[in-house]
Coordinates of C-alpha atoms in Angstrom, one line a residue:
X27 CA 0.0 0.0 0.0
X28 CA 3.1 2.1 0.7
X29 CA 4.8 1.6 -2.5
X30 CA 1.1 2.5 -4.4
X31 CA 0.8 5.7 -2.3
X32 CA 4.7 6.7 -3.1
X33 CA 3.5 5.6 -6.4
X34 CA 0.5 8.0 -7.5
X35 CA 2.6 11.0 -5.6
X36 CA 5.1 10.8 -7.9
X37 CA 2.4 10.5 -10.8
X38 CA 0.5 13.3 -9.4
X39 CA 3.7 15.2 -9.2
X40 CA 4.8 14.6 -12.9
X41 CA 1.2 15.6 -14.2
X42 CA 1.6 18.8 -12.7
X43 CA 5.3 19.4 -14.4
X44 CA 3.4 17.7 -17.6
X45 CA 1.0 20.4 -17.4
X46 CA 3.6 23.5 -17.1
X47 CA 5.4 22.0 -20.2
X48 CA 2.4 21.8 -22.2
X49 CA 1.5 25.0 -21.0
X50 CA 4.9 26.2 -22.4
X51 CA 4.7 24.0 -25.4
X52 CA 1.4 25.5 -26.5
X53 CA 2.6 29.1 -25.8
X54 CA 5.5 28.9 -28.2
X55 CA 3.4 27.1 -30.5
X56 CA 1.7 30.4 -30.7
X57 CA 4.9 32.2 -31.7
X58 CA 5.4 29.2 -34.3
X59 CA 2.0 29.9 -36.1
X60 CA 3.1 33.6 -36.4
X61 CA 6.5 32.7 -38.2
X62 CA 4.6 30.4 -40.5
X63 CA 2.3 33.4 -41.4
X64 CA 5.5 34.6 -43.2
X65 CA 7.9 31.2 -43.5
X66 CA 6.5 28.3 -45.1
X67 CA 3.7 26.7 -46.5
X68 CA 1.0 28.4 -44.8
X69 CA 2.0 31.2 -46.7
X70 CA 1.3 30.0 -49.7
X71 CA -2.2 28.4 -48.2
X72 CA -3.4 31.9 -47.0
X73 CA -2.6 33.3 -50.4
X74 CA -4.1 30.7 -52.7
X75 CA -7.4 30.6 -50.2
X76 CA -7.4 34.2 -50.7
X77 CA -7.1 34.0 -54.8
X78 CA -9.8 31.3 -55.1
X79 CA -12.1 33.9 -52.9
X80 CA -11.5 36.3 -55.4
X81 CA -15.3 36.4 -58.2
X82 CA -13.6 38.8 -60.4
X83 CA -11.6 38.5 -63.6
X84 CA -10.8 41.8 -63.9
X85 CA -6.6 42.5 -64.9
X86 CA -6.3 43.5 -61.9
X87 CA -6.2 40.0 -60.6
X88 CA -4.9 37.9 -63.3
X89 CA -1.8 40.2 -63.0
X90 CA -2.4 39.2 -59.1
X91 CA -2.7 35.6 -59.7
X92 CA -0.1 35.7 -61.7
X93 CA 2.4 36.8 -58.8
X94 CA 0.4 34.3 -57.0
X95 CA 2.2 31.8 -59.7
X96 CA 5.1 32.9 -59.2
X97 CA 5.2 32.8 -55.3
X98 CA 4.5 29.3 -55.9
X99 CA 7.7 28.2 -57.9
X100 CA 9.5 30.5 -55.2
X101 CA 10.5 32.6 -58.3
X102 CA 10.9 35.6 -55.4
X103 CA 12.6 38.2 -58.0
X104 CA 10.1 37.7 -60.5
X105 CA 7.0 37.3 -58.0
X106 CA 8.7 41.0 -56.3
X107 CA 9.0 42.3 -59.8
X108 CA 5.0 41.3 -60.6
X109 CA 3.7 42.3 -57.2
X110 CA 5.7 45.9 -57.1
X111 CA 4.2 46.5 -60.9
X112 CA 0.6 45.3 -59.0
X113 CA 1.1 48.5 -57.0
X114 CA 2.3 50.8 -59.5
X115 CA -0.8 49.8 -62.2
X116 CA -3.3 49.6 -59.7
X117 CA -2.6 52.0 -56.8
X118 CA -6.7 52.2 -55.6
X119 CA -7.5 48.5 -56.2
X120 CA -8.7 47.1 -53.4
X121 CA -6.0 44.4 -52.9
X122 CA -2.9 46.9 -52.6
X123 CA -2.5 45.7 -49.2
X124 CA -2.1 42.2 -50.2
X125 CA 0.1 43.2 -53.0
X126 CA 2.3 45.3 -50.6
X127 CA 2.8 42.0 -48.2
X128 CA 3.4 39.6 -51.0
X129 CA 5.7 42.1 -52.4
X130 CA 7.8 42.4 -49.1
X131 CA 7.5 38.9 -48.2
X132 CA 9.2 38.2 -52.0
X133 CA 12.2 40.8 -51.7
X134 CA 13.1 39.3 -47.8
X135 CA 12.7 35.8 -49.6
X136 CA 15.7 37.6 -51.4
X137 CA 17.4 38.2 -48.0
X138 CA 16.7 42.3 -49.3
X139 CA 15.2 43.0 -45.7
X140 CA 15.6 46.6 -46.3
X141 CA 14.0 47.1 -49.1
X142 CA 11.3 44.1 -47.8
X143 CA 10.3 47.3 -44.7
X144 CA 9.4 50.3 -47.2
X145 CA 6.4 48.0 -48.8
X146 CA 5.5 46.7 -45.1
X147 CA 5.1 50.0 -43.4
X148 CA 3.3 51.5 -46.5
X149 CA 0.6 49.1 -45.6
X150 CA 0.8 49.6 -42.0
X151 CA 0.3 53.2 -42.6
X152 CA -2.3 53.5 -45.1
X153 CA -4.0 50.0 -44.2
X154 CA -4.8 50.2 -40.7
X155 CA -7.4 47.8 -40.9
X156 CA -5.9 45.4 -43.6
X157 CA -6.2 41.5 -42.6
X158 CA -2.7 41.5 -44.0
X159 CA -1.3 43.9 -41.2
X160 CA -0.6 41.3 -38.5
X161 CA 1.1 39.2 -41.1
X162 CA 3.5 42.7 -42.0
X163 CA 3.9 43.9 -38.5
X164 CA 4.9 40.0 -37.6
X165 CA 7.4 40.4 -40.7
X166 CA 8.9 43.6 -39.8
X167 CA 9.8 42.1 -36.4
X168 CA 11.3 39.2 -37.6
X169 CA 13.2 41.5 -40.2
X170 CA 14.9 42.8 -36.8
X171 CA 13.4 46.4 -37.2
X172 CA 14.6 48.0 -34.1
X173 CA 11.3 50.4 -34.0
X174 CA 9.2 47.3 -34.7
X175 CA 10.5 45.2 -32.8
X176 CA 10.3 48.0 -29.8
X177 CA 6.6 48.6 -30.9
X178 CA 6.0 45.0 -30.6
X179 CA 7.7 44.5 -27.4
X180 CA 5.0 47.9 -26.0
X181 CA 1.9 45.9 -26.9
X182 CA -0.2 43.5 -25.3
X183 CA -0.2 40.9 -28.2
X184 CA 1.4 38.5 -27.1
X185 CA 2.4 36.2 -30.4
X186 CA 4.0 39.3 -31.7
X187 CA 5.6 40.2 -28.4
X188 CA 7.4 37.2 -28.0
X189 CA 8.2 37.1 -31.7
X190 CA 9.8 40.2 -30.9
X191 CA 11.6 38.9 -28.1
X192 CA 13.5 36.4 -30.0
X193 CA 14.5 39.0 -32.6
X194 CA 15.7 41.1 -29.7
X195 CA 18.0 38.0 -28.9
X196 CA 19.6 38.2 -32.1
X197 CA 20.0 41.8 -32.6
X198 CA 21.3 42.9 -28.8
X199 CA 21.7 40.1 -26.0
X200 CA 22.5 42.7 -23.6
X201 CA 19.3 44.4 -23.9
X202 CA 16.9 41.3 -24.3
X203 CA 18.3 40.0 -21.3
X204 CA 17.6 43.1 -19.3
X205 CA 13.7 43.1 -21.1
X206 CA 13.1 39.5 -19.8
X207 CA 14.8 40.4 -16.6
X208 CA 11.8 43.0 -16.2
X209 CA 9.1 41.1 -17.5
X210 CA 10.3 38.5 -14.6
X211 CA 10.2 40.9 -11.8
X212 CA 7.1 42.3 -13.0
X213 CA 3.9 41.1 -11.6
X214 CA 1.1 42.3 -14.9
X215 CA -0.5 39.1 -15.8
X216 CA -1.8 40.9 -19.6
X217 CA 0.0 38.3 -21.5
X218 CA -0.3 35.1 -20.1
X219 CA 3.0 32.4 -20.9
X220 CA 5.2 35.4 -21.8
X221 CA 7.2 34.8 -18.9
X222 CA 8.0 31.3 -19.3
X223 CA 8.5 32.3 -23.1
X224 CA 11.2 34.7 -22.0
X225 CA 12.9 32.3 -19.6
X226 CA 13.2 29.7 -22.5
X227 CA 14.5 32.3 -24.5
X228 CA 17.0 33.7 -22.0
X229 CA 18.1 30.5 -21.8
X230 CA 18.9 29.1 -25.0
X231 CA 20.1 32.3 -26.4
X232 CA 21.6 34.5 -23.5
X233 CA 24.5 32.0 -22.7
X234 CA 26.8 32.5 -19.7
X235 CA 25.3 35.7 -19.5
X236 CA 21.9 34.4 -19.0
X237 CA 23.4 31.9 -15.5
X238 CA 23.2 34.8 -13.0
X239 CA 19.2 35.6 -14.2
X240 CA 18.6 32.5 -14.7
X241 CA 19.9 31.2 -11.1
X242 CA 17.7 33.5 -9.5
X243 CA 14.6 32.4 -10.8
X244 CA 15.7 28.8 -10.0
X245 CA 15.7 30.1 -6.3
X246 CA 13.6 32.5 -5.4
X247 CA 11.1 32.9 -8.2
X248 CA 7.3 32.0 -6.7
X249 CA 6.2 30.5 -10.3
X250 CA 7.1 27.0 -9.8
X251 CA 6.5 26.9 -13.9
X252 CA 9.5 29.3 -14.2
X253 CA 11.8 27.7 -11.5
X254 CA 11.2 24.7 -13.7
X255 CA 12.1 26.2 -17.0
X256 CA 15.2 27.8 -16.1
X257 CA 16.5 24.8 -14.0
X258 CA 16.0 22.9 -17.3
X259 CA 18.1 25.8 -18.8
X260 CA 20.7 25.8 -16.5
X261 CA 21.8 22.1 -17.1
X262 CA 22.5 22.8 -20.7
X263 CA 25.4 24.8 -19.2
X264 CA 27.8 22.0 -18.4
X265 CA 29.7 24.3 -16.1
X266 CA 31.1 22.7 -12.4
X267 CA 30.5 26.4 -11.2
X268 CA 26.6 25.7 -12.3
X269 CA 26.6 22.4 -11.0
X270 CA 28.0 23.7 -7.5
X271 CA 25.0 26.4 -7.4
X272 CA 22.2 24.0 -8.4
X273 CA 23.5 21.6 -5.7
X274 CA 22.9 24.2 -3.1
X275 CA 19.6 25.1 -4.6
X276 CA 18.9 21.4 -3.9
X277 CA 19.7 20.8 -1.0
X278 CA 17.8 23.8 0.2
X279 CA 14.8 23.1 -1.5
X280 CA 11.7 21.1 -0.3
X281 CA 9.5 20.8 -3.2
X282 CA 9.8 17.6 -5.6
X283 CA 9.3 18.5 -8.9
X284 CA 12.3 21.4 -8.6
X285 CA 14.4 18.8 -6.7
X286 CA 13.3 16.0 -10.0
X287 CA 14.1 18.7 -12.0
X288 CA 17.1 19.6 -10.7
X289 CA 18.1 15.7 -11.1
X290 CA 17.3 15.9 -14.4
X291 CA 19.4 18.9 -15.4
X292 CA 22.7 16.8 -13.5
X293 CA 22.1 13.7 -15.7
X294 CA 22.0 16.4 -19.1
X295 CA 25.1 17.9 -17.8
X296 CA 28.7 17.0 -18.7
X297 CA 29.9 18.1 -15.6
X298 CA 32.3 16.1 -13.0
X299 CA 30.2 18.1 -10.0
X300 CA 26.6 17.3 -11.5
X301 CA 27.8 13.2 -11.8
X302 CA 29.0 13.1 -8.2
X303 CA 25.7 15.1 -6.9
X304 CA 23.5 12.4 -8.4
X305 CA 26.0 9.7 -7.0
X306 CA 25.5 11.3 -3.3
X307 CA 21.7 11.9 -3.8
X308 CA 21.6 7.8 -5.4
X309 CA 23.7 7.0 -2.7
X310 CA 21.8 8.7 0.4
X311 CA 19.3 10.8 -0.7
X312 CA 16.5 11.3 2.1
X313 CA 14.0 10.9 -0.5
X314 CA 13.3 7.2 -1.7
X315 CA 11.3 8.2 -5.2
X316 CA 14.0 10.9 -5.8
X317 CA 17.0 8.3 -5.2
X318 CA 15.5 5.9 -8.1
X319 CA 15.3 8.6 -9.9
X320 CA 18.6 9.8 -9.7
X321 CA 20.1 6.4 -10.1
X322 CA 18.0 6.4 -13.6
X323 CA 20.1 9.2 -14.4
X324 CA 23.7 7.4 -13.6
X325 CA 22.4 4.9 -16.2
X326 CA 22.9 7.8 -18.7
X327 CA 26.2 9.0 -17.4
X328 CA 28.7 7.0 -18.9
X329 CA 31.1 7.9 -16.5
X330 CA 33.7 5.7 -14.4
X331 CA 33.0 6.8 -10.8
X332 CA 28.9 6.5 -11.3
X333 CA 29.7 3.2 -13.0
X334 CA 31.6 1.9 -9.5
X335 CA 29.0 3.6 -7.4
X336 CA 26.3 2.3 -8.7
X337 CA 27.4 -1.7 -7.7
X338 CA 28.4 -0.8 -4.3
X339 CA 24.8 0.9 -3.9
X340 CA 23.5 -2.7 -4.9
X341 CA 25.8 -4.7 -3.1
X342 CA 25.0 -2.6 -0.2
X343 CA 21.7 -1.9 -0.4
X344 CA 18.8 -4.3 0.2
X345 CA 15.4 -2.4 -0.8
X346 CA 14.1 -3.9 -3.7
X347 CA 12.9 -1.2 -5.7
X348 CA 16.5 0.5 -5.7
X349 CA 18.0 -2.6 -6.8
X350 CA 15.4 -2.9 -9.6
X351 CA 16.7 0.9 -10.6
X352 CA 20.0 0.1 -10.1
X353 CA 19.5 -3.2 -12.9
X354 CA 17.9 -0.8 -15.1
X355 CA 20.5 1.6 -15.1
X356 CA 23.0 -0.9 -15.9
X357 CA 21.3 -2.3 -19.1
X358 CA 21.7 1.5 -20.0
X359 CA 25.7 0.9 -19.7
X360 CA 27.7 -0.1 -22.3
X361 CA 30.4 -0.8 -19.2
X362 CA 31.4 -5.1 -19.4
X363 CA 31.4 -4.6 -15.4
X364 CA 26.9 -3.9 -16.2
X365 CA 26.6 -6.8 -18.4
X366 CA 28.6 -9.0 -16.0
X367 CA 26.7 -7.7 -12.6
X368 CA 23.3 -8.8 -14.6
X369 CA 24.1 -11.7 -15.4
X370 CA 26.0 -13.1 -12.0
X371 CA 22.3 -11.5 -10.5
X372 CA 20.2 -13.3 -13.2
X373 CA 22.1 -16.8 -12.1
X374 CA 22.1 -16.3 -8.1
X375 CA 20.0 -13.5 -7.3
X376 CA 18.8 -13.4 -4.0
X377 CA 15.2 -14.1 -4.5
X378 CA 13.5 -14.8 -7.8
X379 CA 11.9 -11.3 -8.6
X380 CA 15.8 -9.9 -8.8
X381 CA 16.6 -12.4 -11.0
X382 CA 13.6 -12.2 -13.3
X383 CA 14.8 -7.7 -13.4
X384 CA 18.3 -8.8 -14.3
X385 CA 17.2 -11.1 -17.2
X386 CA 14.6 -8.8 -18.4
X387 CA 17.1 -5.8 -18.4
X388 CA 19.7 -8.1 -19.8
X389 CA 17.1 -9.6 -22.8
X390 CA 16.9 -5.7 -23.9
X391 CA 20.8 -5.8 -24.4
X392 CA 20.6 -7.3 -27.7
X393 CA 22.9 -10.1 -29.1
X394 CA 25.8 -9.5 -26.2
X395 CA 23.3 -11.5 -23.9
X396 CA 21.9 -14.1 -25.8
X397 CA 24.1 -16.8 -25.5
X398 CA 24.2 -16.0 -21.7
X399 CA 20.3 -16.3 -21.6
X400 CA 20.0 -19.6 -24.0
X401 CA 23.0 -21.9 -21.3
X402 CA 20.7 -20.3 -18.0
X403 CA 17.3 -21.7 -19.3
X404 CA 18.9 -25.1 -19.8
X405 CA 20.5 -25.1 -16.4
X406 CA 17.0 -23.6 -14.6
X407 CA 14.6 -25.0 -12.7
X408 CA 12.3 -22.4 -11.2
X409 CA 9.2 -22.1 -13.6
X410 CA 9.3 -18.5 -13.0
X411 CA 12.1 -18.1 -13.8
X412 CA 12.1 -20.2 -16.9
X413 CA 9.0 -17.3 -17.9
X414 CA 11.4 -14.6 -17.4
X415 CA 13.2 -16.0 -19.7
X416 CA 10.7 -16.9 -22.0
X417 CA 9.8 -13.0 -21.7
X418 CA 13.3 -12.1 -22.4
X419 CA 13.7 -13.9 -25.5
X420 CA 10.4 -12.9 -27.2
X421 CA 11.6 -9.5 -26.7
X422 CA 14.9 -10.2 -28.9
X423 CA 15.0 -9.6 -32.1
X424 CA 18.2 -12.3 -32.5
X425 CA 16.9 -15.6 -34.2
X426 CA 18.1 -18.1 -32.0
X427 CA 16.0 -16.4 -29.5
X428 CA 13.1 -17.4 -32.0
X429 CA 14.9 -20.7 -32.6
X430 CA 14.8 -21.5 -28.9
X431 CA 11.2 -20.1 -27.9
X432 CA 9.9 -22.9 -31.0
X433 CA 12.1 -25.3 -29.4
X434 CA 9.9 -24.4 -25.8
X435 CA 6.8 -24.5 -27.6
X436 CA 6.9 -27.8 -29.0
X437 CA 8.3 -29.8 -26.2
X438 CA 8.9 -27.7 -23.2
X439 CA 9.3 -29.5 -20.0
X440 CA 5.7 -28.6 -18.9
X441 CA 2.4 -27.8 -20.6
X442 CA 2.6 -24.2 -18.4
X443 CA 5.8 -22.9 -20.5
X444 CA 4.9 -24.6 -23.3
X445 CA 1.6 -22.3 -23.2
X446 CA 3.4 -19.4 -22.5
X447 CA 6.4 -19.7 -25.5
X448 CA 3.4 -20.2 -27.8
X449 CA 1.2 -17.7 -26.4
X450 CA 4.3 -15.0 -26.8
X451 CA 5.5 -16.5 -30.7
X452 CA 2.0 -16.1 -31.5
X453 CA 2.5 -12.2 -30.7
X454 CA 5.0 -12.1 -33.3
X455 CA 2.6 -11.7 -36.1
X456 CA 5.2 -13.0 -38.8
X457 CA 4.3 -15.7 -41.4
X458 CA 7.5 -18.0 -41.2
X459 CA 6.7 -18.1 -37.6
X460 CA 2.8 -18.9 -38.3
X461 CA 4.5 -21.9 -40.1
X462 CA 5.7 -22.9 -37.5
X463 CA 2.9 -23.2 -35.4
X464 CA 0.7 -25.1 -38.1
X465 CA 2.7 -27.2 -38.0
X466 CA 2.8 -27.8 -34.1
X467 CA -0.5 -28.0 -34.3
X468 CA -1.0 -30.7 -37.0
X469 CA 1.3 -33.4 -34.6
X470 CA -0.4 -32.2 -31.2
X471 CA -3.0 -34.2 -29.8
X472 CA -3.0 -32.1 -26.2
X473 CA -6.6 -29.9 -26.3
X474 CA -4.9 -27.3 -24.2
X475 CA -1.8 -26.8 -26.4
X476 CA -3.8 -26.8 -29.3
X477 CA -6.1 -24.5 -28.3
X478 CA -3.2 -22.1 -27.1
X479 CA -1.9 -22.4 -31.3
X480 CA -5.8 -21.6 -31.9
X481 CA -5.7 -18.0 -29.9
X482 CA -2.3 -17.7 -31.9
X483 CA -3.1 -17.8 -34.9
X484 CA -6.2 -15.3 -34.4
X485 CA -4.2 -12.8 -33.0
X486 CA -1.8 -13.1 -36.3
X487 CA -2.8 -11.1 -39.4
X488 CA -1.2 -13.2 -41.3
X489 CA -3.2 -15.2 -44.6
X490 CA -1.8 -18.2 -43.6
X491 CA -3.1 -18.0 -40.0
X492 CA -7.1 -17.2 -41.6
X493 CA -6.4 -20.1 -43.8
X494 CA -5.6 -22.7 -40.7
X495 CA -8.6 -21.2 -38.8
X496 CA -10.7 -21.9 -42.2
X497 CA -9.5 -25.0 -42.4
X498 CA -9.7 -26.1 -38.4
X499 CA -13.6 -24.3 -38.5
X500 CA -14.4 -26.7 -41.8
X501 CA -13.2 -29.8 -40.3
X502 CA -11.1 -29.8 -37.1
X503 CA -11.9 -32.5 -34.6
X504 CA -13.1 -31.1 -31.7
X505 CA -16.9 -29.0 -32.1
X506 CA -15.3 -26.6 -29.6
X507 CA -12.0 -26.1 -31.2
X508 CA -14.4 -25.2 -34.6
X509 CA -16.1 -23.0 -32.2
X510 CA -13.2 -21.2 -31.4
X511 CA -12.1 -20.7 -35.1
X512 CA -15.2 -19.5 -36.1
X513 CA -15.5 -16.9 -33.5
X514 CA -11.5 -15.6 -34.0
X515 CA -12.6 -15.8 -37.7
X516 CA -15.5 -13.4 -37.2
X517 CA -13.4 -11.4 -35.0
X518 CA -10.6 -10.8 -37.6
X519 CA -12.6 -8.9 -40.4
X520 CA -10.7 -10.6 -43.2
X521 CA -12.5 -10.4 -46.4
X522 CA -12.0 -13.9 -46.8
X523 CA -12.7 -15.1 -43.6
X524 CA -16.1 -13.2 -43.5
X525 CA -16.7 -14.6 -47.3
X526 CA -16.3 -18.0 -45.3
X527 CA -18.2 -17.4 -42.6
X528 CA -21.2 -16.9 -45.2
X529 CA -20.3 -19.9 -47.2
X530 CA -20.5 -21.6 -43.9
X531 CA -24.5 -20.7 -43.2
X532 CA -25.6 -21.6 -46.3

């Protein structure tokens, strides 16, 4: 009941971290639909949507749809040149506006982003209510405008201001990072995600220059959203002196999800500190969820000391769900000293559940552990075992794995695992396999085993499978093995099978 409890904490904890990254996610998604307005093929979209609106076939807008064509085969000097003699022909028509923007957006295609800003603010200032002016104003930002991108950064639209953010990035880093540093600080709730925006941002563009801001939030910042965010941008740092302070901020902290986050940004980290904080918090830490999860994260470090650490931890430590980590963090090493600690614990483990980890986490190891895996079920004699095994090799893709769960299947030293090979070779949906178990069926006379191949064989989409289920539903020799095949044969909504089916009432 303990372990259930610790159990749906944690899951309540990682829904709520969940929901602040889709809540992130979603707001940045916002920014993304801007840039398409002006990027990629949504541009073309809007434009063709707003051609094929168009009633009139006046030379206004064949000359129109003919930049249109051009847009299309991204034949931008051409497309400029048609739109730009659009304005100059027909100055009052009413789709100047949309000429102007088409116009800009073909000369910045060019990489000509001053000449793309005359056309842009023309429309601005003689279109105020244009349906293209979003699209120009979003332009002119991304075009690095300093006024526009200050205008944008004044508003309370908050696509465009955080569009105009990451422009400010790449124009002056000083100055972006003093904006976000404001927007932190600030308390105005008028454009809701703009400050985890800004704290992604800050991160991934602002640097080393970005740690002392960013360290700050991680501390003392109330928004646990934001704590979040720029811990996760702190550990793409990989600096010991980062490392140092986020160990501090852990240690001082109480809340899970920043101290889970906080693991997270050690294990991302290629930093000597960060690997020997998850080692102490593995080793020690006064949290049980929180010390599996930092011994997840040694399975990603590849490094020597976490490598050692993590088999004394075993060796010394007798709870069962931190040796169950500590397994699954050592099929994540490509270390010889991981494969040979799962194996000696797959072979004389202390009690059958360890043993059954250590196979499973050394079945998902590939070829390396196969010959290991085929000698122990040969030398085993605990049917539990012997599943774990059978588990193990239905998980390998390696065909003696195959080989040897056929071998189980057809004469298996009990009916049990002879069951349980089929039932998991029967989950391989693969026709050569099918084969296989036609043919077992044909020479068994147990109603168990063959009723086992039965269920197999209607969980496989294979043609071969439908034909056997045909052919036991015609004529097996047992009314409620036909049963069977008739029902799986309804159940599989095969053309031929149903076509059956009716051949079958008549």
């Amino acid at each position: 009941m303990t372990a259930m409890i610790r159990l749906l904490n944690c899951l309540r904890h990682a829904r709520k971290i969940l929901v602040a990254g889709i809540a992130l996610i979603v707001c940045l998604a916002g920014v993304l639909r801007v840039q398409l307005a002006y990027g990629l093929d949504q541009d073309v979209q809007k434009l063709n949507r707003f051609v094929q609106t168009a009633r009139t076939n006046t030379p206004a807008m064949t000359m129109f749809r003919e930049g249109r064509d051009l847009i299309e085969r991204e034949n931008w000097q051409k497309a400029a040149d048609k739109f730009r003699g659009f304005v100059a022909e027909f100055p009052k028509d009413r789709d100047v506006d949309a000429a102007l923007y088409w116009y800009a957006y073909a000369l910045q295609k060019q990489g000509r982003k001053d000449d793309a800003a005359a056309p842009l603010l023309r429309l601005i200032r003689n279109y105020p209510n244009s349906s293209w002016r979003r699209e120009a104003e979003s332009m002119l930002v991304v075009l690095g405008r300093g006024d526009a991108v200050q205008q944008a950064l004044d508003r309370n639209n908050c696509e465009i201001k955080i569009l105009a953010l990451q422009s400010l990035f790449q124009a002056n880093e000083d100055r972006a990072i003093s904006f976000v540093t404001e927007v932190v600080k600030s308390s105005s709730e008028s454009c809701p995600g703009l400050k985890a925006a800004a704290v992604s941002l800050v991160g991934s563009h602002g640097g080393s220059r970005a740690v002392p801001l960013l360290l700050e939030i991680a501390r003392n910042q109330g928004d646990l959203k934001l704590r979040l965010t720029a811990i996760k941008r702190l550990g793409e740092q990989n600096s010991d002196a980062v490392a140092d302070e986020l160990s501090r901020v852990y240690d001082a902290e109480k809340t899970r999800e920043i101290r889970a986050q906080i693991l997270r940004a050690f294990a991302e980290m290629r930093s000597s500190r960060a690997e020997t904080k998850l080692i102490a918090v593995a080793r020690s830490g006064d949290e049980p969820a929180l010390r599996q999860l930092a011994i997840r994260y040694l399975g990603d470090v590849q490094g020597g000391a976490s490598m050692d650490e993590l088999l004394r931890i075993f060796d010394a430590d007798r709870t069962p769900e931190i040796r169950a980590q500590i397994l699954r963090a050592l099929s994540e090493r490509e270390d010889p000293r991981a494969r040979a600690k799962l194996l000696e614990v797959a072979r004389q483990g202390e009690t059958p559940e360890l043993r059954v980890e250590a196979i499973r986490n050394l079945g998902g190891r590939g070829k390396i552990a196969i010959e290991d895996l085929l000698q122990l079920y040969s030398t085993e004699t605990n049917a539990g075992i012997k599943q774990g095994l059978i588990r193990a090799y239905a998980d390998m893709k390696d065909p003696r794995a195959t080989a040897k769960l056929i071998e189980i299947a057809r004469s298996g030293d009990t009916p049990e695992l002879r069951l349980y090979a089929i039932r998991r070779l029967g989950d391989k949906n693969d026709a050569q396999i099918t084969d296989q178990l036609i043919a077992m069926y044909d020479a068994e006379t147990n109603v168990q085993i063959k009723a086992m191949l039965i269920r197999g064989f209607g969980n496989s989409k294979q043609k071969n499978a439908v034909h056997k289920l045909m052919a036991i539903a015609r004529e097996g020799s047992s009314v409620d093995l036909r049963k069977m095949a008739v029902r799986l044969l309804g159940e599989s909504k095969d053309p031929e099978a149903l076509k059956f089916l009716e051949e079958l009432l008549k």
